[in-house]
Short mmCIF file of N, CA, C and O in Angstrom, two decimals:
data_model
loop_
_atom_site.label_atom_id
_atom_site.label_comp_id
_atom_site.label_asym_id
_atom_site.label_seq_id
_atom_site.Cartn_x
_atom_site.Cartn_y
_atom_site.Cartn_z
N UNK K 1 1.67 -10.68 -3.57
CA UNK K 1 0.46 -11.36 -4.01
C UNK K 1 0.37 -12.72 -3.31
O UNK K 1 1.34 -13.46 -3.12
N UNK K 2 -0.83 -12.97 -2.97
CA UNK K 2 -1.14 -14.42 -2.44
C UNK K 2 -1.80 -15.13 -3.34
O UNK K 2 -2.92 -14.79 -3.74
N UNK K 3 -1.14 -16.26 -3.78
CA UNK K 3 -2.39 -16.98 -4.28
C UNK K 3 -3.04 -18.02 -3.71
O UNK K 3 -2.67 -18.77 -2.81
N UNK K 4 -4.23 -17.98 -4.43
CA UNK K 4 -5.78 -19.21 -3.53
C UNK K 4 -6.56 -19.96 -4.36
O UNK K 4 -6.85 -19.68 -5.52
N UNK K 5 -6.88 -20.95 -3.72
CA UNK K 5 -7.89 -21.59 -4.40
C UNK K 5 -9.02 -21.45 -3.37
O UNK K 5 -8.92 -21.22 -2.16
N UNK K 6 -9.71 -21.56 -3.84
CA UNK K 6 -11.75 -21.62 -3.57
C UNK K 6 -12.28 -22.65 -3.56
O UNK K 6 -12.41 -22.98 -4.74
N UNK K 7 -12.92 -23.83 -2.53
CA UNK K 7 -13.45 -24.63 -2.79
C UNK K 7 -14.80 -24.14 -2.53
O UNK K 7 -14.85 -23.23 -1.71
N UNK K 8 -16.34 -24.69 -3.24
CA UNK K 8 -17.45 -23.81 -3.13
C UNK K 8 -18.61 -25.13 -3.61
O UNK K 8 -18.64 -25.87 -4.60
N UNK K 9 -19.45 -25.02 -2.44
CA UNK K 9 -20.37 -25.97 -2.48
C UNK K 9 -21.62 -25.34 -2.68
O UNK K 9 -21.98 -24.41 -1.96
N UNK K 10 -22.49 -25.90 -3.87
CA UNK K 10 -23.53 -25.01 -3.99
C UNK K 10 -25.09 -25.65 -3.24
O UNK K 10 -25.97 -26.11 -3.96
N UNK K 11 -25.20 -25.60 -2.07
CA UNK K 11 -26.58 -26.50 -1.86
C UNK K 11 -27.44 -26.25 -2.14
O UNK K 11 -27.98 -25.15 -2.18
N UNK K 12 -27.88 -27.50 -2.48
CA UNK K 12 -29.08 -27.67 -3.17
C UNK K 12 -30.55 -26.74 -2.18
O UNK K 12 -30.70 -27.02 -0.99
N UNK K 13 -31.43 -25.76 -2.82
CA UNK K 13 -32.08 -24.65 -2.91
C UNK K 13 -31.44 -23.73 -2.84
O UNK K 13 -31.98 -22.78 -3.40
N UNK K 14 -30.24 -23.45 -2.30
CA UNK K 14 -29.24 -22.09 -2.34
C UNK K 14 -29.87 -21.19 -3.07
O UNK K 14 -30.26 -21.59 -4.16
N UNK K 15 -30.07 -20.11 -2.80
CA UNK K 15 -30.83 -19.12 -3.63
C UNK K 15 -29.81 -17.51 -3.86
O UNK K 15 -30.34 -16.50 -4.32
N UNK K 16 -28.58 -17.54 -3.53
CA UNK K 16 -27.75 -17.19 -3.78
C UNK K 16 -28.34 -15.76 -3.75
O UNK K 16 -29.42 -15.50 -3.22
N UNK K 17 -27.57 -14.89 -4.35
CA UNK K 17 -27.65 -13.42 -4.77
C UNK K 17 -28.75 -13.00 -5.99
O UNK K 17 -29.49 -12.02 -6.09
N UNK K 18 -28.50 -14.39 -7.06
CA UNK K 18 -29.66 -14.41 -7.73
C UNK K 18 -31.21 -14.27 -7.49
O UNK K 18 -31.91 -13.55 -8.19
N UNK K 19 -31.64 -14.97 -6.54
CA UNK K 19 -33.19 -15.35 -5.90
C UNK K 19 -33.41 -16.56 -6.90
O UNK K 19 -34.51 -16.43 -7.44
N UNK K 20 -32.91 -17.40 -7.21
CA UNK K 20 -33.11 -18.43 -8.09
C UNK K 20 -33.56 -19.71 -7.25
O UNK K 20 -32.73 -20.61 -7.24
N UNK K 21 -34.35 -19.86 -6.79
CA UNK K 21 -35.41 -21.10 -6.22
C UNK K 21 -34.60 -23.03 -6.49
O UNK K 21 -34.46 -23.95 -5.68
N UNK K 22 -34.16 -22.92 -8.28
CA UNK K 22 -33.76 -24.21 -8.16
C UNK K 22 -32.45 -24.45 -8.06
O UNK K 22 -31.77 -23.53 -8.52
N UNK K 23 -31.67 -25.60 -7.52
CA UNK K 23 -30.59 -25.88 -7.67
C UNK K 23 -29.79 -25.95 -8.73
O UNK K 23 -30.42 -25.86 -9.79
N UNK K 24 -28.19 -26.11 -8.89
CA UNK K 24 -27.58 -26.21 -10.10
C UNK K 24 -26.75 -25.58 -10.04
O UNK K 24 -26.38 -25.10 -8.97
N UNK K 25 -25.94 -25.29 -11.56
CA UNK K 25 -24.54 -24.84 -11.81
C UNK K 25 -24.95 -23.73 -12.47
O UNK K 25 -24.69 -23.92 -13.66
N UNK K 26 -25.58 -22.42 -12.29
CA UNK K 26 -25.93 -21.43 -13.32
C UNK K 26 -24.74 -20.28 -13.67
O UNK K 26 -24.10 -19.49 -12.99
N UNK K 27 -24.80 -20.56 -14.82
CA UNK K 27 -23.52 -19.29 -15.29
C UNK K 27 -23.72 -18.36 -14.35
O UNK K 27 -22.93 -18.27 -13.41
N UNK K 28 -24.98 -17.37 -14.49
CA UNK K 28 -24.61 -16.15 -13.68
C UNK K 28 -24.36 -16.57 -12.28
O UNK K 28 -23.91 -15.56 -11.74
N UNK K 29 -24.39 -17.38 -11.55
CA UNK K 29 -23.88 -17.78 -9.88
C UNK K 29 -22.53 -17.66 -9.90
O UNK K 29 -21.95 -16.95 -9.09
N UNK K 30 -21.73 -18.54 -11.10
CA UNK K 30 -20.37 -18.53 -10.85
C UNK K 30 -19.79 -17.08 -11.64
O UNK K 30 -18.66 -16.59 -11.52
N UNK K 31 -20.43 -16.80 -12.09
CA UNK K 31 -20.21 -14.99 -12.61
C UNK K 31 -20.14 -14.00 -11.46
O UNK K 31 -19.16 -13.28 -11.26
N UNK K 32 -21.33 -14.01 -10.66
CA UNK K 32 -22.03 -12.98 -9.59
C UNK K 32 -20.26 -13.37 -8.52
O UNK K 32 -19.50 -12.54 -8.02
N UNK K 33 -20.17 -14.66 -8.52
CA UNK K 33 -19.23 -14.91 -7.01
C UNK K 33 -17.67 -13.93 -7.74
O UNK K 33 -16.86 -13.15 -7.24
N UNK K 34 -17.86 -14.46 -9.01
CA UNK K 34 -16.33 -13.84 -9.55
C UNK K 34 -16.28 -12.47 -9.67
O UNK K 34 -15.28 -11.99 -9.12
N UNK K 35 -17.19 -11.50 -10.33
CA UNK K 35 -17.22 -10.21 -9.84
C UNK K 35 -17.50 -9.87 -8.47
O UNK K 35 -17.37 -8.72 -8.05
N UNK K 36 -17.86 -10.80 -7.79
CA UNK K 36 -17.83 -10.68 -6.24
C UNK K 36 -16.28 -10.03 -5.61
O UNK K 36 -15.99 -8.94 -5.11
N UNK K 37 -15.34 -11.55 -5.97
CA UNK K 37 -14.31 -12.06 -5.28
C UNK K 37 -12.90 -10.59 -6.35
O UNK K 37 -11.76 -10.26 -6.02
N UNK K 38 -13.53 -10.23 -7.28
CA UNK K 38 -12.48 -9.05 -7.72
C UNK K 38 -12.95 -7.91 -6.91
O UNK K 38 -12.13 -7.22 -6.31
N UNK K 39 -14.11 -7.68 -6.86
CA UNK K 39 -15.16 -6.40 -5.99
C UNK K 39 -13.83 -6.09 -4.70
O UNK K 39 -13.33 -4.98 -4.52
N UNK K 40 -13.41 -7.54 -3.82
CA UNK K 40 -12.93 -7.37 -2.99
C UNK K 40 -11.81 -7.39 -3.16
O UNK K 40 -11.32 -7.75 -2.09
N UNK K 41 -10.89 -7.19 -4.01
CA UNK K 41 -9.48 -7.12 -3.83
C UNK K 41 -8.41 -8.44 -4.89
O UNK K 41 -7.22 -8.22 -5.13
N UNK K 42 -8.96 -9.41 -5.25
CA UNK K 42 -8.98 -10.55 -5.52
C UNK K 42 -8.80 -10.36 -7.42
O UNK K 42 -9.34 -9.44 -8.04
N UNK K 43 -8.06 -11.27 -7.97
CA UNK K 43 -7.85 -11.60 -9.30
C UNK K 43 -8.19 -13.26 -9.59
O UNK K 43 -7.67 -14.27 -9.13
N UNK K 44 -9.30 -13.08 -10.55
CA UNK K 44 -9.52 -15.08 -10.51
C UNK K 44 -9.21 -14.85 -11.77
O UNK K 44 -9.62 -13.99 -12.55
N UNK K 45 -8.10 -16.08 -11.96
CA UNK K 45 -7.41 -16.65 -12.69
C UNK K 45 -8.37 -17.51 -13.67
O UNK K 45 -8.37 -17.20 -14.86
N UNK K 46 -9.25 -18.63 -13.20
CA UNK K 46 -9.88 -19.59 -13.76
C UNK K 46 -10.37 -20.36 -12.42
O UNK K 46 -9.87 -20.63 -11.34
N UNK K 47 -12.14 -20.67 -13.33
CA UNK K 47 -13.25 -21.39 -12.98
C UNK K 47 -13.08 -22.71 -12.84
O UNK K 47 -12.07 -22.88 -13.53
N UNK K 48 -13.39 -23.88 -12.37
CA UNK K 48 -13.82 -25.23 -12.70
C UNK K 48 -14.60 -25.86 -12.26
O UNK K 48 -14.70 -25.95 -11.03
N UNK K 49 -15.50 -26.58 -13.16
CA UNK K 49 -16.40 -27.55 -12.01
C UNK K 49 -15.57 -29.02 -11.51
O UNK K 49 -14.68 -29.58 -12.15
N UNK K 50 -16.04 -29.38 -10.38
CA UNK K 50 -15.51 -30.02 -9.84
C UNK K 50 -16.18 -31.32 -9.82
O UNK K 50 -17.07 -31.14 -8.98
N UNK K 51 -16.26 -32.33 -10.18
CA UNK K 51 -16.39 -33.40 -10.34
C UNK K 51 -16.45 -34.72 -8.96
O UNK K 51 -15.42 -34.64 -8.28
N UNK K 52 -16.96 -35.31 -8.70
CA UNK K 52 -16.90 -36.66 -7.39
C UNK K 52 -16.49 -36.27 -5.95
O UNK K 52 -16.11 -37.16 -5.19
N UNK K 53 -16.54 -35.00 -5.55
CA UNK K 53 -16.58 -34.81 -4.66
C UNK K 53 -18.12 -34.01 -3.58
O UNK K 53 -19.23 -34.47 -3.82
N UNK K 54 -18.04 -33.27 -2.88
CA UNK K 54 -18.68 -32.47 -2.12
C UNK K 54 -18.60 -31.10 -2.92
O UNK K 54 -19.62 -30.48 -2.62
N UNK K 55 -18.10 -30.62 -3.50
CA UNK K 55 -17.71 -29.07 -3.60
C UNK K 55 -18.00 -29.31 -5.42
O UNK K 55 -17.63 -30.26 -6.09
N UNK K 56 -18.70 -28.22 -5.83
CA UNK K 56 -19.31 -28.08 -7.36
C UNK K 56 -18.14 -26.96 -8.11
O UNK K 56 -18.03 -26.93 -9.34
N UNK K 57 -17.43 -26.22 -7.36
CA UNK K 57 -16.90 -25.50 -8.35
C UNK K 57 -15.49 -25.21 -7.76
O UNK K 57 -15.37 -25.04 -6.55
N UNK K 58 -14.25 -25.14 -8.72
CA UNK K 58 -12.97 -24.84 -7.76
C UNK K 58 -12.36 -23.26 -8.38
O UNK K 58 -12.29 -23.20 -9.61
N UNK K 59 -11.99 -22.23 -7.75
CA UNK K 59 -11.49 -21.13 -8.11
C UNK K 59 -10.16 -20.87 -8.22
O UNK K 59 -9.93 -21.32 -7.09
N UNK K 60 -9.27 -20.60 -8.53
CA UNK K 60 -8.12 -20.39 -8.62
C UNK K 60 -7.76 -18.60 -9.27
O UNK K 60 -8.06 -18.04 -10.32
N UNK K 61 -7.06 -18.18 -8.13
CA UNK K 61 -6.59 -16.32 -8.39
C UNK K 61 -5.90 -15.97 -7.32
O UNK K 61 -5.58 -16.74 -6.41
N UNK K 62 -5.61 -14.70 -7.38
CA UNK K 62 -4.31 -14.09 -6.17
C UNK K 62 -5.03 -12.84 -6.20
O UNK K 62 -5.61 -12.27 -7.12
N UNK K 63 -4.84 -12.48 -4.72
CA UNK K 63 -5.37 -11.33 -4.03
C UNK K 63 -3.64 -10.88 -3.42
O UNK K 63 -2.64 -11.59 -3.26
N UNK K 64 -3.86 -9.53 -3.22
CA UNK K 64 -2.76 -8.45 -3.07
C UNK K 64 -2.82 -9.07 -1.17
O UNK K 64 -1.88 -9.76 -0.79
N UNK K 65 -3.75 -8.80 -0.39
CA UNK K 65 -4.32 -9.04 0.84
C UNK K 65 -4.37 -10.30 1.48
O UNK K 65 -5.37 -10.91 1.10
N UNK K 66 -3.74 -10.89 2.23
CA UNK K 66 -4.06 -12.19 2.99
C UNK K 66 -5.41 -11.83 3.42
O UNK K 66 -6.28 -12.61 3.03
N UNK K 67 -5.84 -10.75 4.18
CA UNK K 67 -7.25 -10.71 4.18
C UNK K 67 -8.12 -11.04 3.43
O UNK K 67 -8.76 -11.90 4.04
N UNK K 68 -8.54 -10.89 2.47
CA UNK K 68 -9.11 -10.89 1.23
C UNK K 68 -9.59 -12.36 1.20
O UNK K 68 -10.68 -12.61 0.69
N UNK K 69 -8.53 -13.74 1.92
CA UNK K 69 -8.79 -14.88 1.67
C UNK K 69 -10.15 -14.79 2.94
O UNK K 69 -11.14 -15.49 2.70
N UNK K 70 -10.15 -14.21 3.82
CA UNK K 70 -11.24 -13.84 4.55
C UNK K 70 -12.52 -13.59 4.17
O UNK K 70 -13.51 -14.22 4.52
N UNK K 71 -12.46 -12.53 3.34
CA UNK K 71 -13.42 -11.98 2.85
C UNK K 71 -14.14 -12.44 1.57
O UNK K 71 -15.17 -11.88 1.18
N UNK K 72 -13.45 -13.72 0.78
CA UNK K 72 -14.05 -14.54 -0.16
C UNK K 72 -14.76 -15.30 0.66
O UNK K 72 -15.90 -15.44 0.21
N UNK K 73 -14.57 -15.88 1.71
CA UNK K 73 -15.27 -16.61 2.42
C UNK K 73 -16.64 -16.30 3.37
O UNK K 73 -17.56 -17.00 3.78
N UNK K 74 -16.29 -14.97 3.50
CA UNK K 74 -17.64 -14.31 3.78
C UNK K 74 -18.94 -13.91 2.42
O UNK K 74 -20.15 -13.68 2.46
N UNK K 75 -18.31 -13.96 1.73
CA UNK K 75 -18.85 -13.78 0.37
C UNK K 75 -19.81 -14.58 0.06
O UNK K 75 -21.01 -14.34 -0.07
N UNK K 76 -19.11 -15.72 -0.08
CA UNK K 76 -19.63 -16.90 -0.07
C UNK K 76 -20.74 -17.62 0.61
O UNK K 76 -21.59 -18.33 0.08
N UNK K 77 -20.59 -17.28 1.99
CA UNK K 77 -21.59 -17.31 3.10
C UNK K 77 -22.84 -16.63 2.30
O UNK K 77 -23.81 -17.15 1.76
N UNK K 78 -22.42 -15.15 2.46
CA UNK K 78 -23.73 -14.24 2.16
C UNK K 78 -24.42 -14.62 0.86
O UNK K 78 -25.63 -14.37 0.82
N UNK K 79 -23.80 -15.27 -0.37
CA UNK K 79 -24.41 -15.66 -1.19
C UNK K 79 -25.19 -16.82 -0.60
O UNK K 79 -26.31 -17.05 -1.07
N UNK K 80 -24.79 -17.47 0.24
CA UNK K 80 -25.38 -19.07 0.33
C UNK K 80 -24.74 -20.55 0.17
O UNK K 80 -25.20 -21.68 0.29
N UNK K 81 -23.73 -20.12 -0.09
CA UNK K 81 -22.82 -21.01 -0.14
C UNK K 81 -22.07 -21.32 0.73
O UNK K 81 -21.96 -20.58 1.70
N UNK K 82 -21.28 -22.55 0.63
CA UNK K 82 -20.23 -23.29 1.60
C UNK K 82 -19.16 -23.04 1.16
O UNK K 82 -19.26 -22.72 -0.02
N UNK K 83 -18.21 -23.02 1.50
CA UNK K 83 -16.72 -22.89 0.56
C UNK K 83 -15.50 -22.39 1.81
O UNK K 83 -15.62 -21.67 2.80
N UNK K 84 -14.66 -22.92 1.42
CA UNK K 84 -13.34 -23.46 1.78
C UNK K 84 -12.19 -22.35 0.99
O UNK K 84 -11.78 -22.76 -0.10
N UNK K 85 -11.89 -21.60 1.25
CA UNK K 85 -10.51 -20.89 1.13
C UNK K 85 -9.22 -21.16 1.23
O UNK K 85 -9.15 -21.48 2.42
N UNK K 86 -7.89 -21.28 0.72
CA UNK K 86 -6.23 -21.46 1.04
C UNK K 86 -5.71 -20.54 0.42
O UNK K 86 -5.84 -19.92 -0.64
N UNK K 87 -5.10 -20.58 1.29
CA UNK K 87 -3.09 -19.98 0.38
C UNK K 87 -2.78 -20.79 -0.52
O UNK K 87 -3.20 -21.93 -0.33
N UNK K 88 -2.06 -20.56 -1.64
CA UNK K 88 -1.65 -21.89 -2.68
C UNK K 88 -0.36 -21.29 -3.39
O UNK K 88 -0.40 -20.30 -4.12
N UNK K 89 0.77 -21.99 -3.09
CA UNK K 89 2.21 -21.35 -3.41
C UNK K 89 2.14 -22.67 -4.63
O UNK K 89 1.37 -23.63 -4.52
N UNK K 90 3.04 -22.49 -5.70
CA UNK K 90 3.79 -23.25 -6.61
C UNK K 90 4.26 -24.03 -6.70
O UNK K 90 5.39 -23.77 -6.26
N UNK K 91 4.20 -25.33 -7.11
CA UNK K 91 4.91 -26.23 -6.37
C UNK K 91 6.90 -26.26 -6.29
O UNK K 91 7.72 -27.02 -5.77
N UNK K 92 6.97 -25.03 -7.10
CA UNK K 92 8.76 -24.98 -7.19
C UNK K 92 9.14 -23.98 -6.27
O UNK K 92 10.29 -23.84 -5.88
N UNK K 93 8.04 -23.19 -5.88
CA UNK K 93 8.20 -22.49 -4.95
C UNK K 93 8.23 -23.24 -3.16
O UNK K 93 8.82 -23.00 -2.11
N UNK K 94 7.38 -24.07 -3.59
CA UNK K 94 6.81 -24.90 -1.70
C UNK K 94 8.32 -25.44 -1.69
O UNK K 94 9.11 -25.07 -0.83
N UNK K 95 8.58 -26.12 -2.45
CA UNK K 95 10.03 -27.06 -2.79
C UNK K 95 11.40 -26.01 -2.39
O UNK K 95 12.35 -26.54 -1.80
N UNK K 96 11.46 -24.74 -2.67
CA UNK K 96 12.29 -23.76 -2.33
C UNK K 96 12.03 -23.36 -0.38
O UNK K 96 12.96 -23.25 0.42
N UNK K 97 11.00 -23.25 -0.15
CA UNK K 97 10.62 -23.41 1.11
C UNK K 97 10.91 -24.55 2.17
O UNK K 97 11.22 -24.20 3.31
N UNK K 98 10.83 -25.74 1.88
CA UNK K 98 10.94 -26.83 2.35
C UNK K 98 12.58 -26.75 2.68
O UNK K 98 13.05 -26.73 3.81
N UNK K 99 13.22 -26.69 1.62
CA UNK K 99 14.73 -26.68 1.21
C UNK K 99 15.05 -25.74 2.47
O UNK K 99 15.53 -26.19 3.51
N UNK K 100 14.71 -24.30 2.25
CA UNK K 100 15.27 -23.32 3.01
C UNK K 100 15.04 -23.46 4.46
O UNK K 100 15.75 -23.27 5.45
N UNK K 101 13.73 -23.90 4.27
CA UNK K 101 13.30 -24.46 6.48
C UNK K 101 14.21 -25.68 6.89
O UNK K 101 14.71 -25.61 8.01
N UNK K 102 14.49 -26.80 6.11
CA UNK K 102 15.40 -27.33 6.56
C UNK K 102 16.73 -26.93 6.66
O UNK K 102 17.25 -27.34 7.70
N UNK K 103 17.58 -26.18 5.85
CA UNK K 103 18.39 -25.91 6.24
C UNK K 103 18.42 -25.05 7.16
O UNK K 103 19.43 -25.20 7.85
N UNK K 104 17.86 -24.31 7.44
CA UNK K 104 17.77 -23.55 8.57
C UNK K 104 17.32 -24.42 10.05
O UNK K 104 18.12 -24.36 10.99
N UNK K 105 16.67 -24.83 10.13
CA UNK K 105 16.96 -26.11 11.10
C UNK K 105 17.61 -26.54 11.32
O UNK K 105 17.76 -26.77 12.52
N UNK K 106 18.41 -26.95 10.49
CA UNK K 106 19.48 -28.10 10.39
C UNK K 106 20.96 -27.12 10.75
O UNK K 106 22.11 -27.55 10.85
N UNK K 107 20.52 -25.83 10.88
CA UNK K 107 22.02 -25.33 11.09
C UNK K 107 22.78 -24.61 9.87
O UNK K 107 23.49 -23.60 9.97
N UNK K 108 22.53 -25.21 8.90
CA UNK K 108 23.24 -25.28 7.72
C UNK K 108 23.45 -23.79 7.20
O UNK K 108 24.48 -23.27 6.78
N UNK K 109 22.12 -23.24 7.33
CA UNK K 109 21.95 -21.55 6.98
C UNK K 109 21.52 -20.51 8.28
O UNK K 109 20.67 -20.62 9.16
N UNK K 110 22.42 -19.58 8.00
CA UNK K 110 22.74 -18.80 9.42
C UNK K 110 21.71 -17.72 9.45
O UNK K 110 22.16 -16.77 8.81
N UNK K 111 20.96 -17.56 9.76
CA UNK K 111 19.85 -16.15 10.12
C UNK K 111 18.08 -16.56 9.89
O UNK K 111 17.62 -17.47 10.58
N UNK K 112 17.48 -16.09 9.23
CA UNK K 112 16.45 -16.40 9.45
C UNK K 112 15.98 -16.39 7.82
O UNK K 112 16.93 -16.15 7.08
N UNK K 113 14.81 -16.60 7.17
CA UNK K 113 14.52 -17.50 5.94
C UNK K 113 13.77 -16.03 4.72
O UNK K 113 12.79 -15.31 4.92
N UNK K 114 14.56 -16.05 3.73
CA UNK K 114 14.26 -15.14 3.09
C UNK K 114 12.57 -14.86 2.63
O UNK K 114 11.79 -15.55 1.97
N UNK K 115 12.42 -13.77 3.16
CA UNK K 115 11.28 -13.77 2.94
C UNK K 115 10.71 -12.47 1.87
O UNK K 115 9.52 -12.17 1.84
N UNK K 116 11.48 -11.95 1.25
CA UNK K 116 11.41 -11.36 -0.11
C UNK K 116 10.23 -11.83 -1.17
O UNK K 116 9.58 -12.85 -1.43
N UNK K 117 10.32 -10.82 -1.49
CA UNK K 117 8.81 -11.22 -2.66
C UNK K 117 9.86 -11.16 -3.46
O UNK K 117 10.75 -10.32 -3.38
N UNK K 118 9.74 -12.56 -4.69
CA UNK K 118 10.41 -13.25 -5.90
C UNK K 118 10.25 -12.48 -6.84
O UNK K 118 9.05 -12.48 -7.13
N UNK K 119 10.99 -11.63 -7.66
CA UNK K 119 10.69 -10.65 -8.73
C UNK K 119 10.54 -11.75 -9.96
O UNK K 119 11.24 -12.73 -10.17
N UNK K 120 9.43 -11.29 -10.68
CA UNK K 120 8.77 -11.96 -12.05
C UNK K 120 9.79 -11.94 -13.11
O UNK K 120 9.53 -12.39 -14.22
#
C-alpha cells in the first residue's frame, strides 16, 4: 500500500462533474472526487478543508498502485480542478528509512536496504 495526500484547488467557476456554475466548497464536489479517487483503486482515509493557503481541500488515503497517485491527478484535471498528489510514509517509518540509508552509506550495513512490506 502507498499512502497519499491530495492537495486540490477548487477555482473559482470550476464547474466540475457537477455542472454547478458557482464557486465554493459543495459537499457533493468533495463526495463526486472521493467516489472518484476509490472508482480508481484508492482508499480515502479523511477529508479536510484547508485553510490560508492556495489549495481548499486536503485528502489523505492509500492506494494498492503507485499508479493510482497518477490517476487521482488526472481525475482531478477532468473534474476541473488543480491538485497536487504525494507519497506520504509515517513519520516512524521516514525515521526508519533515514536510519537505514545512512547506514548503508556509511558502510555500517552490508547489502542493500530492506525493502519488505512491514506486516501490521
Amino acid at each position: 500500500m502507498v499512502g497519499f495526500i491530495t492537495l486540490v484547488q477548487l477555482r473559482p467557476g470550476s464547474r466540475g462533474i457537477t455542472g454547478e456554475e458557482r464557486a465554493g466548497l459543495y459537499e457533493t464536489e468533495w463526495e463526486n472526487l472521493t467516489r472518484g479517487i476509490e472508482r480508481l483503486g484508492g482508499h480515502v482515509s479523511k477529508v479536510f478543508n484547508v485553510l490560508g493557503n492556495e489549495y481548499d481541500l486536503l485528502v489523505i488515503g492509500e492506494a494498492e498502485d503507485p499508479r493510482t497517485l497518477h490517476r487521482i491527478d488526472a481525475l482531478c484535471k477532468t473534474m476541473g480542478y488543480v491538485a497536487r498528489t504525494h507519497p506520504a510514509v509515517e513519520a516512524s517509518e521516514y525515521a526508519h528509512l533515514v536510519r537505514e540509508t545512512s547506514e548503508i552509506v556509511q558502510g555500517i550495513r552490508i547489502g542493500k536496504a530492506d525493502t519488505r512490506k512491514k506486516e501490521a
